[in-house]
Amino acid sequence: MTDKLRLNDVLMLDQTGGHTEPPNTTPGTGVVDTMTHRARVAASACPELLIDADGWTLPSQAAYRSWTSAQAGLGVPNLYYTDRLDVPDPSEQPIPPASMHATAEQWAANRAALTVGAE
């Protein structure tokens, strides 16, 4: 029995070039576009199941900000990071407190919307 579908890892770290963000024109949007496509396929295949939005591994701070703001609208959000990203570039590793606060605010809004919808 299944109660939730996981969208799977954002990047394929075990493959050559696996740390590279999916292509798009604005940093961070390739991740959102890729994962949104996966969420739509999952919802189409199994509309009765929850979607686990996943979120590991992200290639950059821009992708972190974009994906953490988008994932709550696609499924059950996840947070795989507490203080830094697991990326090769040391300058991209530390997650600024403002980004973590923005994530908390976005998810609080999502919880509030779910609570209102459940009443």
PDB file of N, CA, C and O in Angstrom, residues 34-113:
ATOM      1  N   THR A  34      11.581  21.396 -13.537  1.00  0.00           N
ATOM      2  CA  THR A  34      11.760  19.949 -13.553  1.00  0.00           C
ATOM      3  C   THR A  34      10.868  19.275 -12.514  1.00  0.00           C
ATOM      4  O   THR A  34      10.163  18.304 -12.809  1.00  0.00           O
ATOM      5  N   MET A  35      10.889  19.798 -11.291  1.00  0.00           N
ATOM      6  CA  MET A  35      10.116  19.178 -10.218  1.00  0.00           C
ATOM      7  C   MET A  35       8.612  19.412 -10.390  1.00  0.00           C
ATOM      8  O   MET A  35       7.803  18.558 -10.021  1.00  0.00           O
ATOM      9  N   THR A  36       8.229  20.539 -10.963  1.00  0.00           N
ATOM     10  CA  THR A  36       6.816  20.785 -11.246  1.00  0.00           C
ATOM     11  C   THR A  36       6.309  19.771 -12.270  1.00  0.00           C
ATOM     12  O   THR A  36       5.205  19.237 -12.127  1.00  0.00           O
ATOM     13  N   HIS A  37       7.111  19.501 -13.280  1.00  0.00           N
ATOM     14  CA  HIS A  37       6.739  18.484 -14.266  1.00  0.00           C
ATOM     15  C   HIS A  37       6.553  17.129 -13.584  1.00  0.00           C
ATOM     16  O   HIS A  37       5.553  16.428 -13.824  1.00  0.00           O
ATOM     17  N   ARG A  38       7.491  16.749 -12.742  1.00  0.00           N
ATOM     18  CA  ARG A  38       7.380  15.469 -12.042  1.00  0.00           C
ATOM     19  C   ARG A  38       6.107  15.424 -11.188  1.00  0.00           C
ATOM     20  O   ARG A  38       5.425  14.397 -11.131  1.00  0.00           O
ATOM     21  N   ALA A  39       5.806  16.531 -10.493  1.00  0.00           N
ATOM     22  CA  ALA A  39       4.611  16.567  -9.636  1.00  0.00           C
ATOM     23  C   ALA A  39       3.341  16.426 -10.469  1.00  0.00           C
ATOM     24  O   ALA A  39       2.398  15.736 -10.054  1.00  0.00           O
ATOM     25  N   ARG A  40       3.309  17.045 -11.623  1.00  0.00           N
ATOM     26  CA  ARG A  40       2.129  16.922 -12.492  1.00  0.00           C
ATOM     27  C   ARG A  40       1.956  15.493 -13.000  1.00  0.00           C
ATOM     28  O   ARG A  40       0.838  14.988 -13.076  1.00  0.00           O
ATOM     29  N   VAL A  41       3.049  14.850 -13.361  1.00  0.00           N
ATOM     30  CA  VAL A  41       2.971  13.453 -13.806  1.00  0.00           C
ATOM     31  C   VAL A  41       2.472  12.573 -12.658  1.00  0.00           C
ATOM     32  O   VAL A  41       1.574  11.744 -12.840  1.00  0.00           O
ATOM     33  N   ALA A  42       3.033  12.764 -11.465  1.00  0.00           N
ATOM     34  CA  ALA A  42       2.623  11.963 -10.309  1.00  0.00           C
ATOM     35  C   ALA A  42       1.146  12.181  -9.988  1.00  0.00           C
ATOM     36  O   ALA A  42       0.411  11.223  -9.731  1.00  0.00           O
ATOM     37  N   ALA A  43       0.699  13.433 -10.012  1.00  0.00           N
ATOM     38  CA  ALA A  43      -0.706  13.735  -9.714  1.00  0.00           C
ATOM     39  C   ALA A  43      -1.633  13.154 -10.779  1.00  0.00           C
ATOM     40  O   ALA A  43      -2.737  12.707 -10.470  1.00  0.00           O
ATOM     41  N   SER A  44      -1.187  13.139 -12.025  1.00  0.00           N
ATOM     42  CA  SER A  44      -1.994  12.564 -13.099  1.00  0.00           C
ATOM     43  C   SER A  44      -2.097  11.045 -12.969  1.00  0.00           C
ATOM     44  O   SER A  44      -3.155  10.460 -13.196  1.00  0.00           O
ATOM     45  N   ALA A  45      -0.992  10.426 -12.589  1.00  0.00           N
ATOM     46  CA  ALA A  45      -0.968   8.967 -12.484  1.00  0.00           C
ATOM     47  C   ALA A  45      -1.722   8.460 -11.261  1.00  0.00           C
ATOM     48  O   ALA A  45      -2.382   7.425 -11.328  1.00  0.00           O
ATOM     49  N   CYS A  46      -1.622   9.184 -10.169  1.00  0.00           N
ATOM     50  CA  CYS A  46      -2.231   8.741  -8.906  1.00  0.00           C
ATOM     51  C   CYS A  46      -2.852   9.938  -8.186  1.00  0.00           C
ATOM     52  O   CYS A  46      -2.319  10.402  -7.172  1.00  0.00           O
ATOM     53  N   PRO A  47      -3.960  10.452  -8.678  1.00  0.00           N
ATOM     54  CA  PRO A  47      -4.542  11.663  -8.095  1.00  0.00           C
ATOM     55  C   PRO A  47      -4.994  11.504  -6.651  1.00  0.00           C
ATOM     56  O   PRO A  47      -5.150  12.500  -5.937  1.00  0.00           O
ATOM     57  N   GLU A  48      -5.169  10.282  -6.186  1.00  0.00           N
ATOM     58  CA  GLU A  48      -5.637  10.055  -4.822  1.00  0.00           C
ATOM     59  C   GLU A  48      -4.517  10.092  -3.778  1.00  0.00           C
ATOM     60  O   GLU A  48      -4.779  10.085  -2.575  1.00  0.00           O
ATOM     61  N   LEU A  49      -3.261  10.143  -4.220  1.00  0.00           N
ATOM     62  CA  LEU A  49      -2.127  10.088  -3.298  1.00  0.00           C
ATOM     63  C   LEU A  49      -1.505  11.453  -3.056  1.00  0.00           C
ATOM     64  O   LEU A  49      -1.519  12.325  -3.926  1.00  0.00           O
ATOM     65  N   LEU A  50      -0.945  11.611  -1.859  1.00  0.00           N
ATOM     66  CA  LEU A  50      -0.150  12.794  -1.559  1.00  0.00           C
ATOM     67  C   LEU A  50       1.137  12.752  -2.375  1.00  0.00           C
ATOM     68  O   LEU A  50       1.607  11.679  -2.756  1.00  0.00           O
ATOM     69  N   ILE A  51       1.721  13.916  -2.590  1.00  0.00           N
ATOM     70  CA  ILE A  51       3.004  14.010  -3.286  1.00  0.00           C
ATOM     71  C   ILE A  51       4.050  14.504  -2.300  1.00  0.00           C
ATOM     72  O   ILE A  51       3.875  15.542  -1.656  1.00  0.00           O
ATOM     73  N   ASP A  52       5.125  13.734  -2.172  1.00  0.00           N
ATOM     74  CA  ASP A  52       6.278  14.120  -1.358  1.00  0.00           C
ATOM     75  C   ASP A  52       7.164  14.959  -2.264  1.00  0.00           C
ATOM     76  O   ASP A  52       7.767  14.449  -3.201  1.00  0.00           O
ATOM     77  N   ALA A  53       7.239  16.265  -2.008  1.00  0.00           N
ATOM     78  CA  ALA A  53       7.909  17.191  -2.922  1.00  0.00           C
ATOM     79  C   ALA A  53       9.426  17.020  -2.994  1.00  0.00           C
ATOM     80  O   ALA A  53      10.055  17.513  -3.909  1.00  0.00           O
ATOM     81  N   ASP A  54      10.009  16.320  -2.045  1.00  0.00           N
ATOM     82  CA  ASP A  54      11.444  16.058  -2.047  1.00  0.00           C
ATOM     83  C   ASP A  54      12.240  17.362  -1.975  1.00  0.00           C
ATOM     84  O   ASP A  54      11.756  18.354  -1.462  1.00  0.00           O
ATOM     85  N   GLY A  55      13.429  17.382  -2.484  1.00  0.00           N
ATOM     86  CA  GLY A  55      14.231  18.593  -2.423  1.00  0.00           C
ATOM     87  C   GLY A  55      15.708  18.346  -2.225  1.00  0.00           C
ATOM     88  O   GLY A  55      16.467  19.271  -1.944  1.00  0.00           O
ATOM     89  N   TRP A  56      16.154  17.109  -2.356  1.00  0.00           N
ATOM     90  CA  TRP A  56      17.583  16.845  -2.248  1.00  0.00           C
ATOM     91  C   TRP A  56      18.058  16.430  -3.628  1.00  0.00           C
ATOM     92  O   TRP A  56      17.394  15.655  -4.310  1.00  0.00           O
ATOM     93  N   THR A  57      19.074  16.836  -4.070  1.00  0.00           N
ATOM     94  CA  THR A  57      20.014  17.828  -3.640  1.00  0.00           C
ATOM     95  C   THR A  57      19.870  19.052  -4.549  1.00  0.00           C
ATOM     96  O   THR A  57      19.591  18.921  -5.721  1.00  0.00           O
ATOM     97  N   LEU A  58      20.062  20.218  -4.011  1.00  0.00           N
ATOM     98  CA  LEU A  58      19.899  21.443  -4.785  1.00  0.00           C
ATOM     99  C   LEU A  58      21.261  21.991  -5.180  1.00  0.00           C
ATOM    100  O   LEU A  58      22.211  21.918  -4.412  1.00  0.00           O
ATOM    101  N   PRO A  59      21.372  22.557  -6.394  1.00  0.00           N
ATOM    102  CA  PRO A  59      22.670  22.943  -6.924  1.00  0.00           C
ATOM    103  C   PRO A  59      23.176  24.323  -6.516  1.00  0.00           C
ATOM    104  O   PRO A  59      24.342  24.637  -6.732  1.00  0.00           O
ATOM    105  N   SER A  60      22.302  25.164  -5.928  1.00  0.00           N
ATOM    106  CA  SER A  60      22.722  26.544  -5.652  1.00  0.00           C
ATOM    107  C   SER A  60      21.762  27.197  -4.675  1.00  0.00           C
ATOM    108  O   SER A  60      20.672  26.690  -4.414  1.00  0.00           O
ATOM    109  N   GLN A  61      22.172  28.348  -4.175  1.00  0.00           N
ATOM    110  CA  GLN A  61      21.295  29.134  -3.304  1.00  0.00           C
ATOM    111  C   GLN A  61      20.049  29.601  -4.056  1.00  0.00           C
ATOM    112  O   GLN A  61      18.949  29.613  -3.502  1.00  0.00           O
ATOM    113  N   ALA A  62      20.215  29.964  -5.316  1.00  0.00           N
ATOM    114  CA  ALA A  62      19.053  30.394  -6.111  1.00  0.00           C
ATOM    115  C   ALA A  62      18.049  29.258  -6.236  1.00  0.00           C
ATOM    116  O   ALA A  62      16.838  29.467  -6.096  1.00  0.00           O
ATOM    117  N   ALA A  63      18.539  28.051  -6.475  1.00  0.00           N
ATOM    118  CA  ALA A  63      17.650  26.893  -6.575  1.00  0.00           C
ATOM    119  C   ALA A  63      16.991  26.612  -5.230  1.00  0.00           C
ATOM    120  O   ALA A  63      15.804  26.278  -5.171  1.00  0.00           O
ATOM    121  N   TYR A  64      17.742  26.759  -4.128  1.00  0.00           N
ATOM    122  CA  TYR A  64      17.169  26.564  -2.787  1.00  0.00           C
ATOM    123  C   TYR A  64      15.997  27.519  -2.577  1.00  0.00           C
ATOM    124  O   TYR A  64      14.914  27.107  -2.181  1.00  0.00           O
ATOM    125  N   ARG A  65      16.228  28.799  -2.843  1.00  0.00           N
ATOM    126  CA  ARG A  65      15.160  29.796  -2.642  1.00  0.00           C
ATOM    127  C   ARG A  65      13.962  29.518  -3.543  1.00  0.00           C
ATOM    128  O   ARG A  65      12.815  29.563  -3.093  1.00  0.00           O
ATOM    129  N   SER A  66      14.209  29.208  -4.794  1.00  0.00           N
ATOM    130  CA  SER A  66      13.117  28.948  -5.734  1.00  0.00           C
ATOM    131  C   SER A  66      12.329  27.703  -5.353  1.00  0.00           C
ATOM    132  O   SER A  66      11.097  27.713  -5.334  1.00  0.00           O
ATOM    133  N   TRP A  67      13.037  26.616  -5.063  1.00  0.00           N
ATOM    134  CA  TRP A  67      12.350  25.355  -4.798  1.00  0.00           C
ATOM    135  C   TRP A  67      11.620  25.365  -3.458  1.00  0.00           C
ATOM    136  O   TRP A  67      10.503  24.881  -3.353  1.00  0.00           O
ATOM    137  N   THR A  68      12.231  25.918  -2.411  1.00  0.00           N
ATOM    138  CA  THR A  68      11.535  25.917  -1.126  1.00  0.00           C
ATOM    139  C   THR A  68      10.282  26.783  -1.169  1.00  0.00           C
ATOM    140  O   THR A  68       9.337  26.513  -0.437  1.00  0.00           O
ATOM    141  N   SER A  69      10.245  27.778  -2.038  1.00  0.00           N
ATOM    142  CA  SER A  69       9.029  28.586  -2.144  1.00  0.00           C
ATOM    143  C   SER A  69       7.977  27.922  -3.023  1.00  0.00           C
ATOM    144  O   SER A  69       6.791  28.148  -2.846  1.00  0.00           O
ATOM    145  N   ALA A  70       8.391  27.058  -3.940  1.00  0.00           N
ATOM    146  CA  ALA A  70       7.447  26.438  -4.875  1.00  0.00           C
ATOM    147  C   ALA A  70       6.890  25.104  -4.384  1.00  0.00           C
ATOM    148  O   ALA A  70       5.751  24.759  -4.687  1.00  0.00           O
ATOM    149  N   GLN A  71       7.663  24.352  -3.621  1.00  0.00           N
ATOM    150  CA  GLN A  71       7.283  22.970  -3.354  1.00  0.00           C
ATOM    151  C   GLN A  71       6.013  22.818  -2.522  1.00  0.00           C
ATOM    152  O   GLN A  71       5.254  21.862  -2.725  1.00  0.00           O
ATOM    153  N   ALA A  72       5.728  23.733  -1.631  1.00  0.00           N
ATOM    154  CA  ALA A  72       4.514  23.604  -0.817  1.00  0.00           C
ATOM    155  C   ALA A  72       3.251  23.692  -1.676  1.00  0.00           C
ATOM    156  O   ALA A  72       2.213  23.149  -1.307  1.00  0.00           O
ATOM    157  N   GLY A  73       3.339  24.331  -2.826  1.00  0.00           N
ATOM    158  CA  GLY A  73       2.203  24.401  -3.730  1.00  0.00           C
ATOM    159  C   GLY A  73       2.026  23.156  -4.587  1.00  0.00           C
ATOM    160  O   GLY A  73       1.012  23.000  -5.266  1.00  0.00           O
ATOM    161  N   LEU A  74       3.013  22.257  -4.545  1.00  0.00           N
ATOM    162  CA  LEU A  74       2.966  21.047  -5.367  1.00  0.00           C
ATOM    163  C   LEU A  74       2.749  19.774  -4.562  1.00  0.00           C
ATOM    164  O   LEU A  74       2.346  18.761  -5.110  1.00  0.00           O
ATOM    165  N   GLY A  75       3.042  19.820  -3.283  1.00  0.00           N
ATOM    166  CA  GLY A  75       2.910  18.628  -2.458  1.00  0.00           C
ATOM    167  C   GLY A  75       3.350  18.906  -1.042  1.00  0.00           C
ATOM    168  O   GLY A  75       3.423  20.058  -0.613  1.00  0.00           O
ATOM    169  N   VAL A  76       3.685  17.845  -0.321  1.00  0.00           N
ATOM    170  CA  VAL A  76       4.157  17.976   1.049  1.00  0.00           C
ATOM    171  C   VAL A  76       5.605  18.448   0.989  1.00  0.00           C
ATOM    172  O   VAL A  76       6.464  17.758   0.434  1.00  0.00           O
ATOM    173  N   PRO A  77       5.901  19.646   1.524  1.00  0.00           N
ATOM    174  CA  PRO A  77       7.269  20.173   1.415  1.00  0.00           C
ATOM    175  C   PRO A  77       8.245  19.405   2.306  1.00  0.00           C
ATOM    176  O   PRO A  77       7.865  18.796   3.292  1.00  0.00           O
ATOM    177  N   ASN A  78       9.501  19.463   1.902  1.00  0.00           N
ATOM    178  CA  ASN A  78      10.590  18.841   2.646  1.00  0.00           C
ATOM    179  C   ASN A  78      11.710  19.838   2.846  1.00  0.00           C
ATOM    180  O   ASN A  78      11.906  20.736   2.039  1.00  0.00           O
ATOM    181  N   LEU A  79      12.461  19.620   3.889  1.00  0.00           N
ATOM    182  CA  LEU A  79      13.637  20.440   4.140  1.00  0.00           C
ATOM    183  C   LEU A  79      14.798  19.507   4.454  1.00  0.00           C
ATOM    184  O   LEU A  79      14.818  18.857   5.490  1.00  0.00           O
ATOM    185  N   TYR A  80      15.726  19.400   3.528  1.00  0.00           N
ATOM    186  CA  TYR A  80      16.875  18.524   3.693  1.00  0.00           C
ATOM    187  C   TYR A  80      18.086  19.252   4.264  1.00  0.00           C
ATOM    188  O   TYR A  80      19.094  18.620   4.527  1.00  0.00           O
ATOM    189  N   TYR A  81      17.986  20.536   4.424  1.00  0.00           N
ATOM    190  CA  TYR A  81      19.138  21.328   4.834  1.00  0.00           C
ATOM    191  C   TYR A  81      18.817  22.146   6.076  1.00  0.00           C
ATOM    192  O   TYR A  81      17.731  22.690   6.203  1.00  0.00           O
ATOM    193  N   THR A  82      19.789  22.239   6.974  1.00  0.00           N
ATOM    194  CA  THR A  82      19.604  23.063   8.165  1.00  0.00           C
ATOM    195  C   THR A  82      20.480  24.308   8.157  1.00  0.00           C
ATOM    196  O   THR A  82      20.099  25.321   8.715  1.00  0.00           O
ATOM    197  N   ASP A  83      21.632  24.221   7.522  1.00  0.00           N
ATOM    198  CA  ASP A  83      22.508  25.389   7.531  1.00  0.00           C
ATOM    199  C   ASP A  83      23.356  25.553   6.268  1.00  0.00           C
ATOM    200  O   ASP A  83      23.892  26.614   6.027  1.00  0.00           O
ATOM    201  N   ARG A  84      23.490  24.491   5.469  1.00  0.00           N
ATOM    202  CA  ARG A  84      24.320  24.588   4.260  1.00  0.00           C
ATOM    203  C   ARG A  84      23.884  23.575   3.221  1.00  0.00           C
ATOM    204  O   ARG A  84      23.318  22.548   3.560  1.00  0.00           O
ATOM    205  N   LEU A  85      24.179  23.929   1.973  1.00  0.00           N
ATOM    206  CA  LEU A  85      23.911  23.023   0.860  1.00  0.00           C
ATOM    207  C   LEU A  85      25.111  22.110   0.654  1.00  0.00           C
ATOM    208  O   LEU A  85      26.243  22.486   0.965  1.00  0.00           O
ATOM    209  N   ASP A  86      24.877  20.937   0.131  1.00  0.00           N
ATOM    210  CA  ASP A  86      25.969  20.010  -0.152  1.00  0.00           C
ATOM    211  C   ASP A  86      26.373  20.137  -1.624  1.00  0.00           C
ATOM    212  O   ASP A  86      26.072  19.292  -2.444  1.00  0.00           O
ATOM    213  N   VAL A  87      27.021  21.259  -1.911  1.00  0.00           N
ATOM    214  CA  VAL A  87      27.469  21.577  -3.269  1.00  0.00           C
ATOM    215  C   VAL A  87      28.980  21.762  -3.271  1.00  0.00           C
ATOM    216  O   VAL A  87      29.572  22.078  -2.240  1.00  0.00           O
ATOM    217  N   PRO A  88      29.617  21.589  -4.425  1.00  0.00           N
ATOM    218  CA  PRO A  88      31.075  21.710  -4.479  1.00  0.00           C
ATOM    219  C   PRO A  88      31.607  23.121  -4.212  1.00  0.00           C
ATOM    220  O   PRO A  88      32.676  23.274  -3.640  1.00  0.00           O
ATOM    221  N   ASP A  89      30.861  24.146  -4.598  1.00  0.00           N
ATOM    222  CA  ASP A  89      31.324  25.529  -4.460  1.00  0.00           C
ATOM    223  C   ASP A  89      31.120  26.014  -3.017  1.00  0.00           C
ATOM    224  O   ASP A  89      29.985  26.194  -2.584  1.00  0.00           O
ATOM    225  N   PRO A  90      32.221  26.242  -2.264  1.00  0.00           N
ATOM    226  CA  PRO A  90      32.084  26.663  -0.865  1.00  0.00           C
ATOM    227  C   PRO A  90      31.285  27.950  -0.682  1.00  0.00           C
ATOM    228  O   PRO A  90      30.612  28.122   0.329  1.00  0.00           O
ATOM    229  N   SER A  91      31.315  28.834  -1.676  1.00  0.00           N
ATOM    230  CA  SER A  91      30.575  30.091  -1.540  1.00  0.00           C
ATOM    231  C   SER A  91      29.065  29.872  -1.632  1.00  0.00           C
ATOM    232  O   SER A  91      28.289  30.712  -1.188  1.00  0.00           O
ATOM    233  N   GLU A  92      28.646  28.745  -2.197  1.00  0.00           N
ATOM    234  CA  GLU A  92      27.224  28.415  -2.325  1.00  0.00           C
ATOM    235  C   GLU A  92      26.711  27.569  -1.163  1.00  0.00           C
ATOM    236  O   GLU A  92      25.534  27.261  -1.092  1.00  0.00           O
ATOM    237  N   GLN A  93      27.580  27.166  -0.254  1.00  0.00           N
ATOM    238  CA  GLN A  93      27.180  26.233   0.796  1.00  0.00           C
ATOM    239  C   GLN A  93      26.355  26.859   1.921  1.00  0.00           C
ATOM    240  O   GLN A  93      25.262  26.355   2.206  1.00  0.00           O
ATOM    241  N   PRO A  94      26.815  27.900   2.594  1.00  0.00           N
ATOM    242  CA  PRO A  94      26.049  28.401   3.749  1.00  0.00           C
ATOM    243  C   PRO A  94      24.693  28.977   3.327  1.00  0.00           C
ATOM    244  O   PRO A  94      24.601  29.777   2.399  1.00  0.00           O
ATOM    245  N   ILE A  95      23.636  28.554   4.012  1.00  0.00           N
ATOM    246  CA  ILE A  95      22.305  29.094   3.746  1.00  0.00           C
ATOM    247  C   ILE A  95      22.121  30.320   4.630  1.00  0.00           C
ATOM    248  O   ILE A  95      22.171  30.213   5.862  1.00  0.00           O
ATOM    249  N   PRO A  96      21.907  31.483   4.026  1.00  0.00           N
ATOM    250  CA  PRO A  96      21.737  32.691   4.821  1.00  0.00           C
ATOM    251  C   PRO A  96      20.480  32.619   5.690  1.00  0.00           C
ATOM    252  O   PRO A  96      19.468  32.037   5.272  1.00  0.00           O
ATOM    253  N   PRO A  97      20.523  33.193   6.886  1.00  0.00           N
ATOM    254  CA  PRO A  97      19.337  33.180   7.750  1.00  0.00           C
ATOM    255  C   PRO A  97      18.092  33.737   7.059  1.00  0.00           C
ATOM    256  O   PRO A  97      16.996  33.229   7.273  1.00  0.00           O
ATOM    257  N   ALA A  98      18.243  34.739   6.210  1.00  0.00           N
ATOM    258  CA  ALA A  98      17.080  35.307   5.520  1.00  0.00           C
ATOM    259  C   ALA A  98      16.393  34.265   4.645  1.00  0.00           C
ATOM    260  O   ALA A  98      15.158  34.241   4.544  1.00  0.00           O
ATOM    261  N   SER A  99      17.161  33.375   4.025  1.00  0.00           N
ATOM    262  CA  SER A  99      16.573  32.318   3.203  1.00  0.00           C
ATOM    263  C   SER A  99      15.816  31.314   4.065  1.00  0.00           C
ATOM    264  O   SER A  99      14.725  30.858   3.701  1.00  0.00           O
ATOM    265  N   MET A 100      16.379  30.959   5.212  1.00  0.00           N
ATOM    266  CA  MET A 100      15.691  30.034   6.116  1.00  0.00           C
ATOM    267  C   MET A 100      14.403  30.654   6.656  1.00  0.00           C
ATOM    268  O   MET A 100      13.373  29.984   6.749  1.00  0.00           O
ATOM    269  N   HIS A 101      14.440  31.943   6.993  1.00  0.00           N
ATOM    270  CA  HIS A 101      13.234  32.628   7.477  1.00  0.00           C
ATOM    271  C   HIS A 101      12.168  32.679   6.383  1.00  0.00           C
ATOM    272  O   HIS A 101      10.983  32.477   6.660  1.00  0.00           O
ATOM    273  N   ALA A 102      12.586  32.943   5.158  1.00  0.00           N
ATOM    274  CA  ALA A 102      11.633  32.982   4.044  1.00  0.00           C
ATOM    275  C   ALA A 102      10.977  31.606   3.855  1.00  0.00           C
ATOM    276  O   ALA A 102       9.767  31.513   3.641  1.00  0.00           O
ATOM    277  N   THR A 103      11.765  30.544   3.973  1.00  0.00           N
ATOM    278  CA  THR A 103      11.220  29.191   3.878  1.00  0.00           C
ATOM    279  C   THR A 103      10.189  28.950   4.976  1.00  0.00           C
ATOM    280  O   THR A 103       9.092  28.449   4.716  1.00  0.00           O
ATOM    281  N   ALA A 104      10.516  29.343   6.197  1.00  0.00           N
ATOM    282  CA  ALA A 104       9.586  29.165   7.320  1.00  0.00           C
ATOM    283  C   ALA A 104       8.286  29.929   7.077  1.00  0.00           C
ATOM    284  O   ALA A 104       7.193  29.408   7.336  1.00  0.00           O
ATOM    285  N   GLU A 105       8.385  31.135   6.564  1.00  0.00           N
ATOM    286  CA  GLU A 105       7.188  31.938   6.299  1.00  0.00           C
ATOM    287  C   GLU A 105       6.328  31.307   5.199  1.00  0.00           C
ATOM    288  O   GLU A 105       5.104  31.259   5.302  1.00  0.00           O
ATOM    289  N   GLN A 106       6.974  30.830   4.152  1.00  0.00           N
ATOM    290  CA  GLN A 106       6.233  30.207   3.049  1.00  0.00           C
ATOM    291  C   GLN A 106       5.510  28.949   3.523  1.00  0.00           C
ATOM    292  O   GLN A 106       4.348  28.717   3.178  1.00  0.00           O
ATOM    293  N   TRP A 107       6.166  28.151   4.323  1.00  0.00           N
ATOM    294  CA  TRP A 107       5.550  26.915   4.797  1.00  0.00           C
ATOM    295  C   TRP A 107       4.460  27.198   5.828  1.00  0.00           C
ATOM    296  O   TRP A 107       3.464  26.481   5.890  1.00  0.00           O
ATOM    297  N   ALA A 108       4.628  28.236   6.635  1.00  0.00           N
ATOM    298  CA  ALA A 108       3.574  28.624   7.579  1.00  0.00           C
ATOM    299  C   ALA A 108       2.323  29.052   6.816  1.00  0.00           C
ATOM    300  O   ALA A 108       1.198  28.705   7.203  1.00  0.00           O
ATOM    301  N   ALA A 109       2.511  29.780   5.738  1.00  0.00           N
ATOM    302  CA  ALA A 109       1.368  30.189   4.911  1.00  0.00           C
ATOM    303  C   ALA A 109       0.687  28.969   4.304  1.00  0.00           C
ATOM    304  O   ALA A 109      -0.544  28.893   4.238  1.00  0.00           O
ATOM    305  N   ASN A 110       1.475  27.985   3.888  1.00  0.00           N
ATOM    306  CA  ASN A 110       0.913  26.754   3.340  1.00  0.00           C
ATOM    307  C   ASN A 110       0.107  26.012   4.394  1.00  0.00           C
ATOM    308  O   ASN A 110      -1.010  25.549   4.126  1.00  0.00           O
ATOM    309  N   ARG A 111       0.641  25.898   5.615  1.00  0.00           N
ATOM    310  CA  ARG A 111      -0.099  25.229   6.699  1.00  0.00           C
ATOM    311  C   ARG A 111      -1.395  25.963   7.005  1.00  0.00           C
ATOM    312  O   ARG A 111      -2.439  25.339   7.209  1.00  0.00           O
ATOM    313  N   ALA A 112      -1.338  27.292   7.015  1.00  0.00           N
ATOM    314  CA  ALA A 112      -2.543  28.078   7.282  1.00  0.00           C
ATOM    315  C   ALA A 112      -3.587  27.840   6.202  1.00  0.00           C
ATOM    316  O   ALA A 112      -4.778  27.699   6.504  1.00  0.00           O
ATOM    317  N   ALA A 113      -3.163  27.781   4.962  1.00  0.00           N
ATOM    318  CA  ALA A 113      -4.108  27.534   3.857  1.00  0.00           C
ATOM    319  C   ALA A 113      -4.719  26.141   3.968  1.00  0.00           C
ATOM    320  O   ALA A 113      -5.911  25.958   3.724  1.00  0.00           O
TER     321      ALA A 113
END
